[in-house]
PDB file of C-alpha atoms in Angstrom:
ATOM      1  CA  MET A   1     -20.216 -45.792  24.004  1.00 37.00           C
ATOM      2  CA  ASP A   2     -16.898 -45.190  25.733  1.00 41.00           C
ATOM      3  CA  ALA A   3     -16.845 -42.975  28.799  1.00 41.00           C
ATOM      4  CA  PRO A   4     -14.982 -39.681  28.420  1.00 40.00           C
ATOM      5  CA  PRO A   5     -11.480 -39.523  29.906  1.00 41.00           C
ATOM      6  CA  ARG A   6     -11.556 -38.922  33.642  1.00 38.00           C
ATOM      7  CA  SER A   7      -9.733 -35.588  33.296  1.00 39.00           C
ATOM      8  CA  ASN A   8     -12.514 -34.334  31.012  1.00 40.00           C
ATOM      9  CA  MET A   9     -15.195 -35.323  33.523  1.00 34.00           C
ATOM     10  CA  LEU A  10     -13.351 -33.613  36.356  1.00 35.00           C
ATOM     11  CA  THR A  11     -12.978 -30.327  34.484  1.00 42.00           C
ATOM     12  CA  ARG A  12     -16.235 -30.250  32.520  1.00 44.00           C
ATOM     13  CA  GLY A  13     -17.834 -26.869  33.102  1.00 48.00           C
ATOM     14  CA  ASP A  14     -14.974 -25.703  35.332  1.00 58.00           C
ATOM     15  CA  PRO A  15     -12.352 -23.855  33.272  1.00 58.00           C
ATOM     16  CA  LEU A  16     -10.253 -22.981  36.311  1.00 64.00           C
ATOM     17  CA  ALA A  17     -10.006 -26.682  37.206  1.00 63.00           C
ATOM     18  CA  GLY A  18      -8.955 -27.347  33.627  1.00 62.00           C
ATOM     19  CA  LEU A  19      -6.204 -24.774  33.958  1.00 64.00           C
ATOM     20  CA  LEU A  20      -4.981 -26.009  37.332  1.00 68.00           C
ATOM     21  CA  GLU A  21      -4.930 -29.732  36.523  1.00 65.00           C
ATOM     22  CA  GLY A  22      -1.494 -29.275  34.970  1.00 60.00           C
ATOM     23  CA  PRO A  23       1.023 -29.500  37.871  1.00 66.00           C
ATOM     24  CA  ARG A  24       2.607 -32.973  37.976  1.00 73.00           C
ATOM     25  CA  ALA A  25       5.849 -32.804  39.935  1.00 76.00           C
ATOM     26  CA  ARG A  26       8.324 -35.627  39.377  1.00 76.00           C
ATOM     27  CA  GLY A  27      11.383 -35.533  41.572  1.00 76.00           C
ATOM     28  CA  ALA A  28      10.872 -31.841  42.284  1.00 83.00           C
ATOM     29  CA  LEU A  29      13.523 -30.031  44.310  1.00 88.00           C
ATOM     30  CA  MET A  30      12.130 -29.410  47.813  1.00 90.00           C
ATOM     31  CA  ILE A  31      14.274 -27.732  50.464  1.00 91.00           C
ATOM     32  CA  ARG A  32      14.008 -25.867  53.744  1.00 94.00           C
ATOM     33  CA  ALA A  33      16.328 -22.836  53.629  1.00 95.00           C
ATOM     34  CA  CYS A  34      17.495 -21.403  56.971  1.00 96.00           C
ATOM     35  CA  PHE A  35      19.391 -18.099  57.130  1.00 95.00           C
ATOM     36  CA  ASP A  36      20.492 -15.254  59.365  1.00 95.00           C
ATOM     37  CA  PRO A  37      20.760 -11.774  57.812  1.00 95.00           C
ATOM     38  CA  PRO A  38      22.474 -10.699  55.728  1.00 96.00           C
ATOM     39  CA  TRP A  39      21.744 -13.411  53.180  1.00 96.00           C
ATOM     40  CA  ALA A  40      21.104 -13.576  49.447  1.00 96.00           C
ATOM     41  CA  VAL A  41      20.816 -16.376  46.909  1.00 96.00           C
ATOM     42  CA  ARG A  42      20.903 -15.791  43.166  1.00 96.00           C
ATOM     43  CA  VAL A  43      18.610 -18.194  41.252  1.00 95.00           C
ATOM     44  CA  GLU A  44      19.649 -18.975  37.677  1.00 95.00           C
ATOM     45  CA  ASP A  45      18.237 -22.497  37.363  1.00 92.00           C
ATOM     46  CA  ARG A  46      15.853 -21.712  34.456  1.00 91.00           C
ATOM     47  CA  ALA A  47      13.184 -23.838  36.189  1.00 91.00           C
ATOM     48  CA  PRO A  48       9.656 -23.394  34.822  1.00 89.00           C
ATOM     49  CA  LEU A  49       8.104 -22.739  38.245  1.00 91.00           C
ATOM     50  CA  THR A  50       9.326 -22.203  41.805  1.00 95.00           C
ATOM     51  CA  VAL A  51       7.260 -21.723  44.964  1.00 94.00           C
ATOM     52  CA  MET A  52       8.637 -19.890  48.013  1.00 96.00           C
ATOM     53  CA  LEU A  53       6.696 -20.065  51.280  1.00 95.00           C
ATOM     54  CA  MET A  54       8.044 -17.849  54.089  1.00 95.00           C
ATOM     55  CA  VAL A  55       7.691 -19.713  57.382  1.00 94.00           C
ATOM     56  CA  ARG A  56       9.708 -17.469  59.692  1.00 95.00           C
ATOM     57  CA  GLY A  57      11.286 -14.050  59.369  1.00 96.00           C
ATOM     58  CA  GLU A  58      11.063 -12.072  56.149  1.00 96.00           C
ATOM     59  CA  GLY A  59      12.835 -11.561  52.847  1.00 97.00           C
ATOM     60  CA  TRP A  60      12.587 -10.218  49.326  1.00 98.00           C
ATOM     61  CA  VAL A  61      12.305 -11.704  45.859  1.00 97.00           C
ATOM     62  CA  VAL A  62      14.163  -9.414  43.473  1.00 97.00           C
ATOM     63  CA  PRO A  63      13.722 -10.135  39.748  1.00 95.00           C
ATOM     64  CA  ASP A  64      16.140  -8.622  37.241  1.00 93.00           C
ATOM     65  CA  GLU A  65      13.154  -6.829  35.712  1.00 90.00           C
ATOM     66  CA  GLY A  66       9.923  -5.850  37.411  1.00 90.00           C
ATOM     67  CA  GLU A  67       8.898  -4.967  40.930  1.00 92.00           C
ATOM     68  CA  HIS A  68      10.469  -6.431  44.048  1.00 95.00           C
ATOM     69  CA  VAL A  69       8.233  -8.602  46.246  1.00 96.00           C
ATOM     70  CA  ARG A  70       8.500  -8.541  50.040  1.00 97.00           C
ATOM     71  CA  LEU A  71       7.651 -11.749  51.897  1.00 97.00           C
ATOM     72  CA  ARG A  72       6.751 -11.894  55.586  1.00 96.00           C
ATOM     73  CA  ALA A  73       5.907 -14.984  57.623  1.00 94.00           C
ATOM     74  CA  GLY A  74       2.975 -16.778  55.978  1.00 93.00           C
ATOM     75  CA  ASP A  75       3.423 -15.077  52.600  1.00 95.00           C
ATOM     76  CA  LEU A  76       4.028 -17.017  49.391  1.00 95.00           C
ATOM     77  CA  ALA A  77       5.612 -16.177  46.048  1.00 96.00           C
ATOM     78  CA  ILE A  78       5.632 -18.078  42.764  1.00 95.00           C
ATOM     79  CA  ALA A  79       8.313 -17.343  40.171  1.00 95.00           C
ATOM     80  CA  ARG A  80       7.808 -18.415  36.562  1.00 91.00           C
ATOM     81  CA  GLY A  81      11.046 -19.191  34.739  1.00 86.00           C
ATOM     82  CA  PRO A  82      13.321 -19.015  32.992  1.00 89.00           C
ATOM     83  CA  ALA A  83      14.192 -15.441  34.030  1.00 92.00           C
ATOM     84  CA  PRO A  84      16.701 -15.228  36.923  1.00 94.00           C
ATOM     85  CA  TYR A  85      16.004 -13.550  40.251  1.00 96.00           C
ATOM     86  CA  THR A  86      17.525 -13.095  43.698  1.00 97.00           C
ATOM     87  CA  CYS A  87      16.097 -14.039  47.094  1.00 97.00           C
ATOM     88  CA  ALA A  88      17.556 -11.965  49.925  1.00 97.00           C
ATOM     89  CA  ASP A  89      17.011 -10.415  53.334  1.00 97.00           C
ATOM     90  CA  ALA A  90      16.981  -7.027  51.608  1.00 96.00           C
ATOM     91  CA  PRO A  91      17.264  -5.734  48.024  1.00 95.00           C
ATOM     92  CA  GLY A  92      20.894  -5.050  47.261  1.00 93.00           C
ATOM     93  CA  THR A  93      22.426  -7.685  49.549  1.00 96.00           C
ATOM     94  CA  PRO A  94      25.216  -9.372  47.530  1.00 96.00           C
ATOM     95  CA  ALA A  95      24.548 -12.997  46.628  1.00 95.00           C
ATOM     96  CA  GLN A  96      26.421 -15.557  48.680  1.00 93.00           C
ATOM     97  CA  ALA A  97      25.350 -18.513  46.540  1.00 94.00           C
ATOM     98  CA  LEU A  98      24.042 -19.373  43.070  1.00 94.00           C
ATOM     99  CA  ILE A  99      21.356 -21.925  42.229  1.00 93.00           C
ATOM    100  CA  LEU A 100      22.114 -23.376  38.793  1.00 92.00           C
ATOM    101  CA  PRO A 101      20.146 -25.716  36.480  1.00 90.00           C
ATOM    102  CA  GLY A 102      19.346 -29.067  38.064  1.00 83.00           C
ATOM    103  CA  GLY A 103      19.532 -27.624  41.574  1.00 83.00           C
ATOM    104  CA  GLU A 104      23.326 -27.413  41.541  1.00 89.00           C
ATOM    105  CA  CYS A 105      24.750 -24.869  44.006  1.00 92.00           C
ATOM    106  CA  ALA A 106      27.820 -22.695  43.554  1.00 93.00           C
ATOM    107  CA  TYR A 107      29.622 -19.685  44.991  1.00 92.00           C
ATOM    108  CA  PRO A 108      29.169 -16.402  43.090  1.00 91.00           C
ATOM    109  CA  ASP A 109      32.561 -16.975  41.413  1.00 90.00           C
ATOM    110  CA  GLY A 110      31.306 -20.289  39.971  1.00 87.00           C
ATOM    111  CA  ARG A 111      33.051 -22.690  42.365  1.00 91.00           C
ATOM    112  CA  LEU A 112      30.717 -25.492  43.454  1.00 91.00           C
ATOM    113  CA  LEU A 113      29.554 -25.368  47.067  1.00 88.00           C
ATOM    114  CA  ASN A 114      30.054 -29.131  47.405  1.00 80.00           C
ATOM    115  CA  GLY A 115      27.667 -29.440  50.334  1.00 84.00           C
ATOM    116  CA  SER A 116      29.217 -26.702  52.464  1.00 83.00           C
ATOM    117  CA  MET A 117      25.767 -25.221  53.208  1.00 90.00           C
ATOM    118  CA  ASP A 118      23.963 -28.534  53.794  1.00 89.00           C
ATOM    119  CA  LEU A 119      22.283 -28.700  57.205  1.00 90.00           C
ATOM    120  CA  GLY A 120      20.573 -32.092  57.013  1.00 89.00           C
ATOM    121  CA  VAL A 121      17.800 -33.794  55.064  1.00 91.00           C
ATOM    122  CA  ARG A 122      16.529 -31.285  52.465  1.00 91.00           C
ATOM    123  CA  THR A 123      17.799 -28.440  54.664  1.00 94.00           C
ATOM    124  CA  TRP A 124      20.226 -25.794  53.481  1.00 90.00           C
ATOM    125  CA  GLY A 125      21.667 -22.490  54.644  1.00 91.00           C
ATOM    126  CA  ASP A 126      23.503 -20.961  57.616  1.00 89.00           C
ATOM    127  CA  ARG A 127      22.106 -22.754  60.683  1.00 90.00           C
ATOM    128  CA  LEU A 128      19.053 -24.822  61.591  1.00 91.00           C
ATOM    129  CA  ASP A 129      17.631 -22.240  63.987  1.00 90.00           C
ATOM    130  CA  GLY A 130      18.185 -19.318  61.620  1.00 93.00           C
ATOM    131  CA  SER A 131      15.901 -16.314  62.018  1.00 95.00           C
ATOM    132  CA  THR A 132      14.606 -16.803  58.457  1.00 96.00           C
ATOM    133  CA  VAL A 133      13.095 -20.067  57.236  1.00 96.00           C
ATOM    134  CA  VAL A 134      11.748 -20.500  53.696  1.00 95.00           C
ATOM    135  CA  LEU A 135      10.211 -23.627  52.166  1.00 94.00           C
ATOM    136  CA  ILE A 136      11.121 -23.832  48.479  1.00 94.00           C
ATOM    137  CA  GLY A 137       9.659 -26.162  45.875  1.00 92.00           C
ATOM    138  CA  THR A 138      10.960 -26.175  42.311  1.00 91.00           C
ATOM    139  CA  TYR A 139       9.589 -27.931  39.247  1.00 88.00           C
ATOM    140  CA  LEU A 140      12.771 -28.805  37.393  1.00 84.00           C
ATOM    141  CA  MET A 141      11.331 -29.937  34.044  1.00 75.00           C
ATOM    142  CA  GLN A 142       9.166 -27.974  31.612  1.00 67.00           C
ATOM    143  CA  GLY A 143       6.731 -30.865  31.128  1.00 65.00           C
ATOM    144  CA  GLU A 144       5.745 -30.857  34.812  1.00 67.00           C
ATOM    145  CA  ILE A 145       3.671 -27.690  34.340  1.00 69.00           C
ATOM    146  CA  SER A 146       1.259 -27.289  31.424  1.00 69.00           C
ATOM    147  CA  GLY A 147       2.052 -24.558  28.927  1.00 68.00           C
ATOM    148  CA  ARG A 148      -1.449 -23.111  29.308  1.00 69.00           C
ATOM    149  CA  LEU A 149      -0.872 -22.576  33.019  1.00 77.00           C
ATOM    150  CA  LEU A 150       2.559 -21.018  32.560  1.00 78.00           C
ATOM    151  CA  ASP A 151       1.190 -18.686  29.898  1.00 74.00           C
ATOM    152  CA  ALA A 152      -1.538 -17.564  32.314  1.00 77.00           C
ATOM    153  CA  LEU A 153       0.926 -16.494  35.023  1.00 85.00           C
ATOM    154  CA  PRO A 154       3.028 -13.357  35.415  1.00 87.00           C
ATOM    155  CA  PRO A 155       6.786 -13.769  35.919  1.00 91.00           C
ATOM    156  CA  LEU A 156       6.359 -13.236  39.672  1.00 94.00           C
ATOM    157  CA  LEU A 157       3.227 -13.316  41.819  1.00 92.00           C
ATOM    158  CA  SER A 158       2.666 -13.250  45.561  1.00 94.00           C
ATOM    159  CA  LEU A 159      -0.019 -13.921  48.146  1.00 93.00           C
ATOM    160  CA  THR A 160       0.126 -12.324  51.576  1.00 93.00           C
ATOM    161  CA  SER A 161      -1.045 -14.071  54.725  1.00 91.00           C
ATOM    162  CA  ASP A 162      -3.867 -11.570  55.224  1.00 87.00           C
ATOM    163  CA  VAL A 163      -5.600 -12.757  52.038  1.00 84.00           C
ATOM    164  CA  TRP A 164      -4.621 -16.435  52.110  1.00 85.00           C
ATOM    165  CA  GLN A 165      -3.809 -18.815  54.919  1.00 82.00           C
ATOM    166  CA  CYS A 166      -1.746 -21.861  53.963  1.00 82.00           C
ATOM    167  CA  PRO A 167      -3.032 -24.947  55.804  1.00 82.00           C
ATOM    168  CA  LEU A 168      -0.167 -27.024  54.428  1.00 85.00           C
ATOM    169  CA  THR A 169       2.666 -25.212  56.224  1.00 88.00           C
ATOM    170  CA  PRO A 170       2.833 -27.394  59.371  1.00 89.00           C
ATOM    171  CA  LEU A 171       2.592 -30.585  57.333  1.00 88.00           C
ATOM    172  CA  LEU A 172       5.237 -29.414  54.862  1.00 89.00           C
ATOM    173  CA  MET A 173       7.596 -28.484  57.693  1.00 90.00           C
ATOM    174  CA  GLU A 174       7.198 -31.990  59.077  1.00 90.00           C
ATOM    175  CA  GLU A 175       7.401 -33.910  55.808  1.00 90.00           C
ATOM    176  CA  ILE A 176      10.237 -32.030  54.099  1.00 91.00           C
ATOM    177  CA  ILE A 177      12.850 -33.305  56.557  1.00 89.00           C
ATOM    178  CA  ARG A 178      11.699 -36.930  56.571  1.00 89.00           C
ATOM    179  CA  ASP A 179      13.917 -39.516  54.927  1.00 88.00           C
ATOM    180  CA  GLU A 180      11.639 -42.496  54.381  1.00 87.00           C
ATOM    181  CA  PRO A 181      10.755 -44.772  51.445  1.00 88.00           C
ATOM    182  CA  GLY A 182       8.484 -43.013  48.981  1.00 87.00           C
ATOM    183  CA  GLN A 183       9.087 -39.599  50.533  1.00 89.00           C
ATOM    184  CA  GLU A 184       9.915 -38.016  47.189  1.00 89.00           C
ATOM    185  CA  VAL A 185       6.476 -38.941  45.847  1.00 90.00           C
ATOM    186  CA  VAL A 186       4.786 -37.566  48.974  1.00 91.00           C
ATOM    187  CA  LEU A 187       6.578 -34.236  48.577  1.00 91.00           C
ATOM    188  CA  ASP A 188       5.817 -34.082  44.854  1.00 89.00           C
ATOM    189  CA  ARG A 189       2.097 -34.401  45.527  1.00 89.00           C
ATOM    190  CA  MET A 190       2.232 -31.881  48.358  1.00 90.00           C
ATOM    191  CA  LEU A 191       3.973 -29.396  46.070  1.00 90.00           C
ATOM    192  CA  ASP A 192       1.270 -29.882  43.434  1.00 89.00           C
ATOM    193  CA  LEU A 193      -1.415 -29.282  46.047  1.00 89.00           C
ATOM    194  CA  LEU A 194       0.349 -26.176  47.368  1.00 91.00           C
ATOM    195  CA  VAL A 195       0.600 -24.696  43.876  1.00 89.00           C
ATOM    196  CA  ILE A 196      -3.017 -25.467  43.011  1.00 87.00           C
ATOM    197  CA  ALA A 197      -4.309 -24.016  46.294  1.00 87.00           C
ATOM    198  CA  ALA A 198      -2.187 -20.886  45.935  1.00 89.00           C
ATOM    199  CA  LEU A 199      -3.124 -20.257  42.307  1.00 86.00           C
ATOM    200  CA  ARG A 200      -6.799 -20.843  42.998  1.00 84.00           C
ATOM    201  CA  ALA A 201      -6.597 -18.124  45.650  1.00 86.00           C
ATOM    202  CA  TRP A 202      -4.631 -15.856  43.338  1.00 87.00           C
ATOM    203  CA  PHE A 203      -7.048 -16.213  40.402  1.00 81.00           C
ATOM    204  CA  SER A 204     -10.043 -15.626  42.682  1.00 77.00           C
ATOM    205  CA  ARG A 205      -8.921 -12.084  43.586  1.00 77.00           C
ATOM    206  CA  PRO A 206     -10.997  -9.355  41.897  1.00 71.00           C
ATOM    207  CA  GLU A 207      -7.832  -7.725  40.566  1.00 70.00           C
ATOM    208  CA  ALA A 208      -6.273 -10.979  39.303  1.00 67.00           C
ATOM    209  CA  ALA A 209      -4.689 -10.683  35.871  1.00 63.00           C
ATOM    210  CA  ALA A 210      -6.384 -13.785  34.525  1.00 68.00           C
ATOM    211  CA  PRO A 211      -5.698 -14.844  30.917  1.00 73.00           C
ATOM    212  CA  ALA A 212      -7.892 -13.340  28.195  1.00 78.00           C
ATOM    213  CA  TRP A 213      -9.760 -16.594  27.556  1.00 78.00           C
ATOM    214  CA  TYR A 214     -10.645 -16.838  31.248  1.00 74.00           C
ATOM    215  CA  ARG A 215     -12.083 -13.316  31.296  1.00 78.00           C
ATOM    216  CA  ALA A 216     -13.931 -14.043  28.047  1.00 85.00           C
ATOM    217  CA  LEU A 217     -15.924 -16.800  29.751  1.00 81.00           C
ATOM    218  CA  ALA A 218     -18.249 -14.082  31.047  1.00 82.00           C
ATOM    219  CA  ASP A 219     -19.265 -13.160  27.493  1.00 91.00           C
ATOM    220  CA  PRO A 220     -22.567 -14.853  26.499  1.00 93.00           C
ATOM    221  CA  VAL A 221     -21.303 -15.800  23.037  1.00 95.00           C
ATOM    222  CA  VAL A 222     -17.579 -16.419  23.470  1.00 94.00           C
ATOM    223  CA  GLY A 223     -18.102 -18.041  26.875  1.00 90.00           C
ATOM    224  CA  ARG A 224     -20.419 -20.588  25.275  1.00 92.00           C
ATOM    225  CA  VAL A 225     -17.858 -21.364  22.559  1.00 94.00           C
ATOM    226  CA  LEU A 226     -15.003 -21.686  25.049  1.00 90.00           C
ATOM    227  CA  ARG A 227     -16.954 -24.139  27.181  1.00 87.00           C
ATOM    228  CA  LEU A 228     -17.817 -26.248  24.138  1.00 91.00           C
ATOM    229  CA  VAL A 229     -14.148 -26.464  23.161  1.00 90.00           C
ATOM    230  CA  GLN A 230     -12.943 -27.080  26.710  1.00 82.00           C
ATOM    231  CA  ASP A 231     -15.560 -29.739  27.446  1.00 83.00           C
ATOM    232  CA  ASP A 232     -15.129 -31.670  24.190  1.00 89.00           C
ATOM    233  CA  PRO A 233     -11.913 -30.730  22.373  1.00 89.00           C
ATOM    234  CA  ALA A 234     -11.945 -34.002  20.397  1.00 91.00           C
ATOM    235  CA  HIS A 235     -15.177 -33.083  18.612  1.00 94.00           C
ATOM    236  CA  SER A 236     -14.787 -32.127  14.934  1.00 94.00           C
ATOM    237  CA  TRP A 237     -15.537 -28.474  15.586  1.00 95.00           C
ATOM    238  CA  THR A 238     -15.592 -25.881  12.810  1.00 96.00           C
ATOM    239  CA  VAL A 239     -16.158 -22.157  13.014  1.00 96.00           C
ATOM    240  CA  GLU A 240     -19.597 -22.747  11.517  1.00 96.00           C
ATOM    241  CA  SER A 241     -20.631 -25.408  14.031  1.00 96.00           C
ATOM    242  CA  LEU A 242     -19.382 -23.371  16.991  1.00 96.00           C
ATOM    243  CA  ALA A 243     -21.204 -20.278  15.739  1.00 96.00           C
ATOM    244  CA  ALA A 244     -24.402 -22.288  15.330  1.00 96.00           C
ATOM    245  CA  LYS A 245     -24.162 -23.548  18.908  1.00 95.00           C
ATOM    246  CA  ALA A 246     -23.644 -19.986  20.103  1.00 95.00           C
ATOM    247  CA  GLY A 247     -26.593 -18.723  18.047  1.00 95.00           C
ATOM    248  CA  VAL A 248     -24.701 -16.140  16.003  1.00 96.00           C
ATOM    249  CA  SER A 249     -23.260 -15.875  12.522  1.00 96.00           C
ATOM    250  CA  ARG A 250     -19.886 -17.359  11.622  1.00 95.00           C
ATOM    251  CA  ALA A 251     -18.335 -13.936  11.000  1.00 96.00           C
ATOM    252  CA  ALA A 252     -19.733 -12.419  14.194  1.00 96.00           C
ATOM    253  CA  MET A 253     -18.523 -15.292  16.345  1.00 96.00           C
ATOM    254  CA  ALA A 254     -15.041 -15.358  14.815  1.00 96.00           C
ATOM    255  CA  ARG A 255     -14.631 -11.597  15.180  1.00 96.00           C
ATOM    256  CA  ARG A 256     -15.896 -11.525  18.765  1.00 96.00           C
ATOM    257  CA  PHE A 257     -13.796 -14.524  19.776  1.00 96.00           C
ATOM    258  CA  SER A 258     -10.601 -13.008  18.352  1.00 95.00           C
ATOM    259  CA  ASP A 259     -11.299  -9.648  19.983  1.00 95.00           C
ATOM    260  CA  LEU A 260     -11.847 -11.115  23.459  1.00 93.00           C
ATOM    261  CA  VAL A 261      -9.474 -14.096  23.492  1.00 91.00           C
ATOM    262  CA  GLY A 262      -6.716 -12.658  21.343  1.00 91.00           C
ATOM    263  CA  GLU A 263      -6.606 -15.465  18.773  1.00 93.00           C
ATOM    264  CA  PRO A 264      -9.022 -17.132  16.309  1.00 95.00           C
ATOM    265  CA  PRO A 265     -11.244 -19.945  17.599  1.00 95.00           C
ATOM    266  CA  MET A 266      -9.513 -22.668  15.562  1.00 94.00           C
ATOM    267  CA  THR A 267      -6.101 -21.542  16.833  1.00 93.00           C
ATOM    268  CA  TYR A 268      -7.392 -21.733  20.381  1.00 91.00           C
ATOM    269  CA  LEU A 269      -8.830 -25.194  19.710  1.00 93.00           C
ATOM    270  CA  THR A 270      -5.498 -26.413  18.333  1.00 91.00           C
ATOM    271  CA  GLY A 271      -3.672 -25.102  21.394  1.00 86.00           C
ATOM    272  CA  ARG A 272      -6.144 -26.787  23.712  1.00 85.00           C
ATOM    273  CA  ARG A 273      -5.782 -30.135  21.915  1.00 89.00           C
ATOM    274  CA  LEU A 274      -1.992 -30.014  21.869  1.00 87.00           C
ATOM    275  CA  ALA A 275      -1.791 -29.035  25.547  1.00 80.00           C
ATOM    276  CA  LEU A 276      -4.005 -31.981  26.482  1.00 81.00           C
ATOM    277  CA  ALA A 277      -1.930 -34.303  24.299  1.00 85.00           C
ATOM    278  CA  ALA A 278       1.304 -33.171  25.932  1.00 78.00           C
ATOM    279  CA  ASP A 279      -0.139 -33.728  29.419  1.00 72.00           C
ATOM    280  CA  ARG A 280      -1.419 -37.202  28.555  1.00 76.00           C
ATOM    281  CA  LEU A 281       1.793 -38.268  26.857  1.00 77.00           C
ATOM    282  CA  ARG A 282       3.601 -37.341  30.038  1.00 67.00           C
ATOM    283  CA  ASP A 283       1.282 -39.221  32.394  1.00 62.00           C
ATOM    284  CA  THR A 284       0.178 -42.365  30.570  1.00 67.00           C
ATOM    285  CA  GLU A 285       1.457 -45.490  28.888  1.00 74.00           C
ATOM    286  CA  GLU A 286      -0.972 -45.031  25.996  1.00 82.00           C
ATOM    287  CA  THR A 287       0.449 -44.693  22.501  1.00 87.00           C
ATOM    288  CA  ILE A 288       0.496 -41.418  20.647  1.00 88.00           C
ATOM    289  CA  GLY A 289      -2.063 -42.866  18.233  1.00 89.00           C
ATOM    290  CA  ALA A 290      -4.554 -43.508  21.041  1.00 90.00           C
ATOM    291  CA  ILE A 291      -3.980 -40.069  22.518  1.00 90.00           C
ATOM    292  CA  ALA A 292      -4.317 -38.452  19.092  1.00 91.00           C
ATOM    293  CA  ARG A 293      -7.819 -39.824  18.758  1.00 91.00           C
ATOM    294  CA  GLN A 294      -8.730 -38.722  22.283  1.00 89.00           C
ATOM    295  CA  VAL A 295      -7.856 -35.084  21.569  1.00 91.00           C
ATOM    296  CA  GLY A 296      -9.304 -34.794  18.074  1.00 91.00           C
ATOM    297  CA  TYR A 297      -6.659 -35.976  15.613  1.00 91.00           C
ATOM    298  CA  GLY A 298      -7.241 -38.864  13.230  1.00 88.00           C
ATOM    299  CA  SER A 299      -3.777 -40.364  13.552  1.00 90.00           C
ATOM    300  CA  ALA A 300      -0.485 -40.177  15.388  1.00 91.00           C
ATOM    301  CA  PHE A 301       1.062 -38.598  12.305  1.00 91.00           C
ATOM    302  CA  ALA A 302      -1.537 -35.800  12.281  1.00 91.00           C
ATOM    303  CA  LEU A 303      -0.950 -35.041  15.957  1.00 91.00           C
ATOM    304  CA  SER A 304       2.837 -35.141  15.602  1.00 90.00           C
ATOM    305  CA  SER A 305       2.723 -32.838  12.590  1.00 90.00           C
ATOM    306  CA  ALA A 306       0.503 -30.309  14.379  1.00 88.00           C
ATOM    307  CA  PHE A 307       2.651 -30.447  17.511  1.00 86.00           C
ATOM    308  CA  LYS A 308       5.852 -29.863  15.593  1.00 86.00           C
ATOM    309  CA  ARG A 309       4.290 -27.067  13.522  1.00 86.00           C
ATOM    310  CA  VAL A 310       3.190 -25.176  16.638  1.00 80.00           C
ATOM    311  CA  TYR A 311       6.045 -25.933  19.073  1.00 75.00           C
ATOM    312  CA  GLY A 312       8.911 -26.667  16.700  1.00 79.00           C
ATOM    313  CA  VAL A 313       9.619 -30.065  18.325  1.00 77.00           C
ATOM    314  CA  SER A 314       8.047 -33.511  18.301  1.00 79.00           C
ATOM    315  CA  PRO A 315       5.594 -34.458  21.079  1.00 78.00           C
ATOM    316  CA  PRO A 316       7.303 -35.467  24.355  1.00 66.00           C
ATOM    317  CA  GLY A 317       8.263 -39.105  24.565  1.00 59.00           C
ATOM    318  CA  THR A 318       7.619 -39.866  20.886  1.00 57.00           C
ATOM    319  CA  SER A 319      11.128 -40.026  19.490  1.00 49.00           C
ATOM    320  CA  HIS A 320      10.920 -43.831  19.470  1.00 40.00           C
ATOM    321  CA  THR A 321       7.160 -44.231  19.129  1.00 42.00           C
ATOM    322  CA  GLY A 322       6.305 -46.883  16.612  1.00 41.00           C
ATOM    323  CA  ASP A 323       2.891 -45.631  15.568  1.00 45.00           C
ATOM    324  CA  VAL A 324       3.769 -42.107  14.466  1.00 42.00           C
ATOM    325  CA  GLY A 325       3.537 -43.081  10.865  1.00 39.00           C
ATOM    326  CA  THR A 326       0.217 -44.829  11.168  1.00 37.00           C
TER     327      THR A 326
END
């Protein structure tokens, strides 16, 4: 009997680990921004996720909609795209630069900066010894962060230094300005670790706005069903078989699941399978047919059809896959 995929073994029984296994940075944009007040940068890059760690001084993250977030030294903010926002020394400070898709920088009138604010290796701003220093990490591509994780996050969240200490700050400050072979990979992994550590702390707060399915894990019936689906999504589950495992009737389980999770159990199962498929297609050389069987579909065609029905596009990396029709 084949062993279960390693990712399943790592997350079995731990739904938070399953949620946080998603970040996989690839060539993420990592910079050290150094400013003296007044300063403001308008971010319109449509990136799926950006992390801002205040190392020195203080500033504000000002979304177009929603509450402003103040960051002091040691505080961290995570912005979920694609909505734009402004980072500044104070709300209302006019933007002096724009961050556009792909990390391109421009003046507010649209003229490209052309390196005029570059201060060295992955360093940007007014001057190296500026009174404000922010470490910024941006996932540029949608596939680098799982859809389930993005859906679980608010547009803007923050952690203050009094509730979370970041042990990675000194190492990040040292590594971000290195220019050595393989440095991009090192920074990608450090960004993943920073995000996972920060979100683990954020979800652990009593007042955390965790997703409905995460809160439903505390329910004796729905929690049992969720764990079954999360631990073995490839199993040929039906509403009847899940209800039997939970020890309740089909109708009672379906009603309770929908009330607590916000969607029917089979819809949740489909979403779980497709999210796993998307992650594996991104990180493996396996064919779509092999991955289809791992997540509960009988063929590549069945997986591709389900993926396109739910997301409106074909699975990532399958435009030239030879086994889709098998």
